[in-house]
Tab-separated table of C-alpha atoms in Angstrom:
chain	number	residue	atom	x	y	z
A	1265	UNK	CA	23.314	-3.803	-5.435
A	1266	UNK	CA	21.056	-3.374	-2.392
A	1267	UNK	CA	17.735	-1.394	-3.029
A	1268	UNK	CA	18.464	-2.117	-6.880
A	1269	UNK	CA	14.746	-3.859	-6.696
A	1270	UNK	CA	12.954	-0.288	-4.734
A	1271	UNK	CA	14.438	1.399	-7.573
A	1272	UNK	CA	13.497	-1.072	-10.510
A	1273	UNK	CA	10.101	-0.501	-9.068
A	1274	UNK	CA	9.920	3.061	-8.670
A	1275	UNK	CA	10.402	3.334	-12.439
A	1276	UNK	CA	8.214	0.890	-12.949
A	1277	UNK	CA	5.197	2.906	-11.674
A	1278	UNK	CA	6.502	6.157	-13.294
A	1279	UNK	CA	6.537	4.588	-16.984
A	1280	UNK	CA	3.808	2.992	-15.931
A	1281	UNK	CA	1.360	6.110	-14.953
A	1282	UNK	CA	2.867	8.056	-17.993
A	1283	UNK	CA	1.603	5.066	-20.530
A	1284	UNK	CA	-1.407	5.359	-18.671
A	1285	UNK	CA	-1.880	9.109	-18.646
A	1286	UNK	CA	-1.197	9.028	-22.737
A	1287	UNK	CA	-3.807	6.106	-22.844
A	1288	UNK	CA	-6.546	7.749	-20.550
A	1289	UNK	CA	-7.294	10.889	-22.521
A	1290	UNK	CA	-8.461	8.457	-25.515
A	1291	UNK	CA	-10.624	6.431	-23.263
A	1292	UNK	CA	-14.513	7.294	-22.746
A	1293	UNK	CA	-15.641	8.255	-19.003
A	1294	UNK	CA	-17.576	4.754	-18.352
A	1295	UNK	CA	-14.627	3.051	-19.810
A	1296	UNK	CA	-12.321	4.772	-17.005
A	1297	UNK	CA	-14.948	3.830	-14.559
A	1298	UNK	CA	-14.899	0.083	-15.234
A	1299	UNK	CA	-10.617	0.306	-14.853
A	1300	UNK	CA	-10.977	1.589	-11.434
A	1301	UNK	CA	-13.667	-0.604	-10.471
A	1302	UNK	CA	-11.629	-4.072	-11.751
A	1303	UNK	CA	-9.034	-2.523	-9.766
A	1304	UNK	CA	-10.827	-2.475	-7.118
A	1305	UNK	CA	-11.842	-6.072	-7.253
A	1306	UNK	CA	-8.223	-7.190	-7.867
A	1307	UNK	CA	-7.359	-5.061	-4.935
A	1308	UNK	CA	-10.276	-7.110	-2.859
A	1309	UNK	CA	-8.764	-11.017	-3.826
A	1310	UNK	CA	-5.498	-9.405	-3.210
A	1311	UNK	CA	-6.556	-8.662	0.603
A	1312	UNK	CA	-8.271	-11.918	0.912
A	1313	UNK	CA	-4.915	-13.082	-0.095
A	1314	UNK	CA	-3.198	-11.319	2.433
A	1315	UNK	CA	-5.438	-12.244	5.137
A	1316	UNK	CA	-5.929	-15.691	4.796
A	1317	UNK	CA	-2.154	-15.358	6.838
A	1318	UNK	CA	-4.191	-15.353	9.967
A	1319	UNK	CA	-3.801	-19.373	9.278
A	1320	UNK	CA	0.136	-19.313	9.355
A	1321	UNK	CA	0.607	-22.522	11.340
A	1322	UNK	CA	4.286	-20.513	13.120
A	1323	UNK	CA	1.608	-17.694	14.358
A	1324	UNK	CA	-1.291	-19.709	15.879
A	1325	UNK	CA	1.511	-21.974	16.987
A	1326	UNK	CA	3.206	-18.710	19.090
A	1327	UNK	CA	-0.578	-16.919	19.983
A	1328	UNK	CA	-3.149	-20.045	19.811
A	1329	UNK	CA	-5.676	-20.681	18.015
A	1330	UNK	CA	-8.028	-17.307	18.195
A	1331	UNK	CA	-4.732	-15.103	18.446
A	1332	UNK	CA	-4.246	-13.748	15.165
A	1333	UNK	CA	-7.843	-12.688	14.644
A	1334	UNK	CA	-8.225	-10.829	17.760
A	1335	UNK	CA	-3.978	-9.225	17.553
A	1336	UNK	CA	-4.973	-7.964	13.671
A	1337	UNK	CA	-8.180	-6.532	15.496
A	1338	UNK	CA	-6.690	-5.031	18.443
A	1339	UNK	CA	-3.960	-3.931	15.778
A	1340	UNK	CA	-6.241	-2.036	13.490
A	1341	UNK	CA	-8.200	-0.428	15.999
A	1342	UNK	CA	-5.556	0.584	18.171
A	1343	UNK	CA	-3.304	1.919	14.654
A	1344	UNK	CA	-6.518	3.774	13.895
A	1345	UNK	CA	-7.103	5.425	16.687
A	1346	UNK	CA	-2.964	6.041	16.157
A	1347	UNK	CA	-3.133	7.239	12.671
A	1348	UNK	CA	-6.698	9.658	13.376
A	1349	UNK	CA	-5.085	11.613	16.240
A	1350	UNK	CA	-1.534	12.071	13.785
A	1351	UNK	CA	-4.238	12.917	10.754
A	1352	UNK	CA	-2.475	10.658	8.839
A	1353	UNK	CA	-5.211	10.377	5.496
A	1354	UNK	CA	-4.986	13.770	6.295
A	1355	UNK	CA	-1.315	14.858	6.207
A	1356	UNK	CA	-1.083	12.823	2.805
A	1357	UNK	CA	-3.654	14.132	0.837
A	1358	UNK	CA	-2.375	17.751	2.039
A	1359	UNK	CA	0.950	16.586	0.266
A	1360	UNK	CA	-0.585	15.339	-2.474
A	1361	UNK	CA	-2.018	18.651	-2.982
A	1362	UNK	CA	0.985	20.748	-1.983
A	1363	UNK	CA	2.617	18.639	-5.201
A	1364	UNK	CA	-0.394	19.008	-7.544
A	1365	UNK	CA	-0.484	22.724	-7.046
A	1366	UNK	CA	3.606	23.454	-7.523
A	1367	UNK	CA	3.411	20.630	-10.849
A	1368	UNK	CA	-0.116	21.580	-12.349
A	1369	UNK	CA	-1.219	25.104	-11.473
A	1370	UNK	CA	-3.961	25.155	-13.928
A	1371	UNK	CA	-6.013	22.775	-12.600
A	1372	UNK	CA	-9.641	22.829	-11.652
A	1373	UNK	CA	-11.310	21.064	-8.242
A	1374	UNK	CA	-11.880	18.161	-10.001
A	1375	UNK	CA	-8.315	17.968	-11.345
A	1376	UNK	CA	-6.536	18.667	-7.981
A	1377	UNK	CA	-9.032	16.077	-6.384
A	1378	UNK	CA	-8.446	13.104	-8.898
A	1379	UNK	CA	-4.279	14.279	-8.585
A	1380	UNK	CA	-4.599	13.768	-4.762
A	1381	UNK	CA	-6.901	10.283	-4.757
A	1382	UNK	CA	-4.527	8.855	-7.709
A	1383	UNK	CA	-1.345	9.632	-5.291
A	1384	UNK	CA	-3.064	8.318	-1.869
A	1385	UNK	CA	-4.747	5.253	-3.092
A	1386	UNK	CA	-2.002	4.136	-5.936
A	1387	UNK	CA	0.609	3.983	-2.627
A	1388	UNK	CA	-1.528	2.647	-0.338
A	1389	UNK	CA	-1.530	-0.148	-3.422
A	1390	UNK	CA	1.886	-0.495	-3.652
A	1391	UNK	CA	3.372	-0.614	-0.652
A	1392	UNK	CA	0.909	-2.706	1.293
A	1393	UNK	CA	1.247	-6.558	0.823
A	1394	UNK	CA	3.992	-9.540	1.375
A	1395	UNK	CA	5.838	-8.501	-2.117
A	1396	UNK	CA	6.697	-5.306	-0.914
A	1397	UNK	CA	7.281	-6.284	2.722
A	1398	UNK	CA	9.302	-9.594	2.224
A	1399	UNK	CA	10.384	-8.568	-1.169
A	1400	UNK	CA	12.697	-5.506	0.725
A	1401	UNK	CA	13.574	-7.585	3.501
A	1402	UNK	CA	14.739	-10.008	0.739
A	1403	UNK	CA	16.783	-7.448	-0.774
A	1404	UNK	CA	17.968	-5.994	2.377
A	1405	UNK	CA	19.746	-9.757	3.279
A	1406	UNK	CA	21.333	-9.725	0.197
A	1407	UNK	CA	18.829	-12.283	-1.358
A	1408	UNK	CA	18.111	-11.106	-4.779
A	1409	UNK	CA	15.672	-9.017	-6.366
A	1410	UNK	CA	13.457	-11.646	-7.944
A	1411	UNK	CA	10.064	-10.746	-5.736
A	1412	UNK	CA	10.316	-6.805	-5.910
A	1413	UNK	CA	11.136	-7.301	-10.251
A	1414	UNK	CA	7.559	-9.168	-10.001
A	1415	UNK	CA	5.997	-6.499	-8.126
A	1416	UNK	CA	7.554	-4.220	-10.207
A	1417	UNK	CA	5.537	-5.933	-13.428
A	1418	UNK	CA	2.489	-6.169	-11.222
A	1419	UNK	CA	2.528	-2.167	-10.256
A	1420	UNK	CA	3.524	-1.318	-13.886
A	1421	UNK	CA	0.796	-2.211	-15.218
A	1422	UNK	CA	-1.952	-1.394	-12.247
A	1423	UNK	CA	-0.441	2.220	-12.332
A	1424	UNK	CA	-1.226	2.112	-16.129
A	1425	UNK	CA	-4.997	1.494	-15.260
A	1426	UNK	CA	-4.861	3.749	-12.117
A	1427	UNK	CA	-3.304	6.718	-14.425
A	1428	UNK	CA	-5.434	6.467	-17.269
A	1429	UNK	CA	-8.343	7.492	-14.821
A	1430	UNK	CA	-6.448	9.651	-12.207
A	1431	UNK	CA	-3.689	11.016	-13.794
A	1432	UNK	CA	-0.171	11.629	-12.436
A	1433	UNK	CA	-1.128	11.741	-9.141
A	1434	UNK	CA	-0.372	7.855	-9.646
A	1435	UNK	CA	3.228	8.793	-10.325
A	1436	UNK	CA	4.369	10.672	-7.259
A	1437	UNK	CA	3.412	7.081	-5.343
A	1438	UNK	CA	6.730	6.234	-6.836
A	1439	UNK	CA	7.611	8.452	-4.005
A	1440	UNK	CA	6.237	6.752	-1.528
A	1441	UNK	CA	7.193	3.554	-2.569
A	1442	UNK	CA	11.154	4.324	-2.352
A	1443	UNK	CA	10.635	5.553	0.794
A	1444	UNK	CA	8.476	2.304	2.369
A	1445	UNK	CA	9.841	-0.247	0.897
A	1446	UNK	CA	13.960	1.691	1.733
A	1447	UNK	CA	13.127	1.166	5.067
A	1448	UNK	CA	12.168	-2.070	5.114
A	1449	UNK	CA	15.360	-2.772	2.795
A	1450	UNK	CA	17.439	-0.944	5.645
A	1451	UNK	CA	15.568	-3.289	8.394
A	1452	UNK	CA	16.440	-6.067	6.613
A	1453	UNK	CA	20.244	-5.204	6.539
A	1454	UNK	CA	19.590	-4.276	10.091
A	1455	UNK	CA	17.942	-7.207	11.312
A	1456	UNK	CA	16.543	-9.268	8.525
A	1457	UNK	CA	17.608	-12.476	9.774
A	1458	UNK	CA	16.230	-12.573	13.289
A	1459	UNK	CA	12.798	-11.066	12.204
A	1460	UNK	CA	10.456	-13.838	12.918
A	1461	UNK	CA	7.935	-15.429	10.368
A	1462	UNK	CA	4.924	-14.775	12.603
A	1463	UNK	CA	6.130	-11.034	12.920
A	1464	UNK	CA	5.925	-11.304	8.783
A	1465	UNK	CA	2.621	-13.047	8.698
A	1466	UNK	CA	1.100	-10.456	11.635
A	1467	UNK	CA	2.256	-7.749	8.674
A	1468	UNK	CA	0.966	-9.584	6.073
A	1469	UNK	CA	-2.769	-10.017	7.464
A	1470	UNK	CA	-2.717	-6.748	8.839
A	1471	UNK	CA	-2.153	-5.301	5.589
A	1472	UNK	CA	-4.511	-7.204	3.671
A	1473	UNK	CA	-7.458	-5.866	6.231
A	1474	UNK	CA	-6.055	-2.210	5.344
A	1475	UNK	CA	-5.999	-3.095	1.760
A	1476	UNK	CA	-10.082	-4.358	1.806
A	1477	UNK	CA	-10.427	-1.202	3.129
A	1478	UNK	CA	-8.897	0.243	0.030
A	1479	UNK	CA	-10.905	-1.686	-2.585
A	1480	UNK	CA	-14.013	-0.722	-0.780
A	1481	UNK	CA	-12.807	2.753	-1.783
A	1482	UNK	CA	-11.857	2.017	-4.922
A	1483	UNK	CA	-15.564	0.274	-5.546
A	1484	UNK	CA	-17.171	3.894	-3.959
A	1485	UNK	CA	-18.568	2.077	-1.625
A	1486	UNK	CA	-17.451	3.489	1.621
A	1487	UNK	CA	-14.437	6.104	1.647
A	1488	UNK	CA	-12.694	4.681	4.789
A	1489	UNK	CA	-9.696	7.092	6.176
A	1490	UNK	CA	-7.448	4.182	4.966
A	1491	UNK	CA	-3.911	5.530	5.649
A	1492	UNK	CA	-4.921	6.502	9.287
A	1493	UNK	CA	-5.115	2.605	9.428
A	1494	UNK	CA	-1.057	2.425	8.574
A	1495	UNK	CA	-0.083	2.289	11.964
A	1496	UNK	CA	-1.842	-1.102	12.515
A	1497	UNK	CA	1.301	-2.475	10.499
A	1498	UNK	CA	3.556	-1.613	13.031
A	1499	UNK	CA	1.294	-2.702	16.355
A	1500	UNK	CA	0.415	-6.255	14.820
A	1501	UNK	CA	4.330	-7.290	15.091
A	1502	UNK	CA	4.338	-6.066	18.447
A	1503	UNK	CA	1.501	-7.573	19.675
A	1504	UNK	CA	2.634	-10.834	18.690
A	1505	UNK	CA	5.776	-10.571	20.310
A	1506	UNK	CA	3.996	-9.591	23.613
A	1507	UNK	CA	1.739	-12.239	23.582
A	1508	UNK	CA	4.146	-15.218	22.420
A	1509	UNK	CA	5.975	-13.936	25.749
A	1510	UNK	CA	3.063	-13.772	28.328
A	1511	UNK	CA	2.331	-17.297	26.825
């Protein structure tokens, strides 16, 4: 069953944000701290991960050798100038907070701000990366599920962590998740098989320079307007179609 694997993970992070919602109340302030910061260095080798696919011998083969560095840069300053005129961190954490206030009236500032960073940051987790990219596409072709059941272990349990210090804002990513990772199921039905491996890897490093942007975030060091960054994810493909052409 197509989308089987979007779904399998969606659950996932529900269960996942409710064990960690039960488990956070019972855990001491500085203990809560230390989750979010180990999340934010997973999230950090994660991005280095993602990155290192400015290497991918099929890229520099179609763009040369400085070509992926400077189409990821062009990408993520172009998608950011994108995302800031559509207010895109903006727009989400507005529907983060149209949710929190219809689910959890009672809630003080703090509450409604922790509800609204759990949501934005736990899908900006989730559905940036080559699991849930390739994963879809794989389950768009008709592939399997095997990469989106792993993801759906790996968010399972970081939703756990993310919940028991921000709450069921983590949950609604579920959300968010369905939605990204549909489409790229759908594009993979669409056109899954022609979609070239650089396109992929252009994604891939993209992503992992959005998602060092979220672990400095998650580490309080700098709060970067990640999600007005998304964009960049759509602009790296492109670019590396235009410039495998001109050359």
């Amino acid at each position: 069953m197509i989308g089987l694997g979007t779904l399998l993970n969606m659950v996932a992070i529900v269960i996942g944000a409710g064990l960690g919602v039960i488990i956070g109340h019972r855990l001491p302030e500085r203990t809560r701290e230390l989750i979010m910061q180990a999340l934010g260095l997973i999230t950090l080798v994660v991005a280095a991960l993602n990155i290192a696919d400015i290497f991918d011998e099929t890229w520099v083969g179609e763009v040369g050798d400085a070509g992926p560095l400077l189409i990821v840069l062009a990408a993520i300053v172009i998608g950011g100038v994108i995302g800031s005129l559509l207010r895109l961190e903006q727009r989400a954490e507005a529907f983060g907070g149209w949710v929190q206030r219809r689910v959890n009236r009672g809630a003080d500032d703090a509450g409604r701000a922790r509800f609204i960073e759990g949501f934005v940051d736990a899908s900006l987790l989730f559905c940036i990366g080559p699991l849930a990219i390739l994963g879809s596409i794989s389950d768009g072709l008709g592939r399997g599920i095997d990469q989106l059941a792993l993801k759906s272990v790996i968010d399972g349990f970081a939703s756990i962590a993310f919940a028991a210090s921000l709450g069921w804002g983590v949950a609604l990513s579920a959300v968010t998740v369905g939605i990204v990772q549909g489409i790229f199921t759908l594009l993979g039905v669409l056109v899954g098989q022609v979609l070239a491996t650089s396109a992929i890897a252009a994604i891939t490093a993209t992503g992992g320079v959005i998602l060092l942007g979220l672990s400095l975030r998650l580490l309080k060091v700098s709060r970067i307007a990640v999600a007005d960054l998304l964009p960049a994810l759509v602009i790296a493909p492109l670019l590396t179609l235009a410039v495998a052409a001109w050359r």
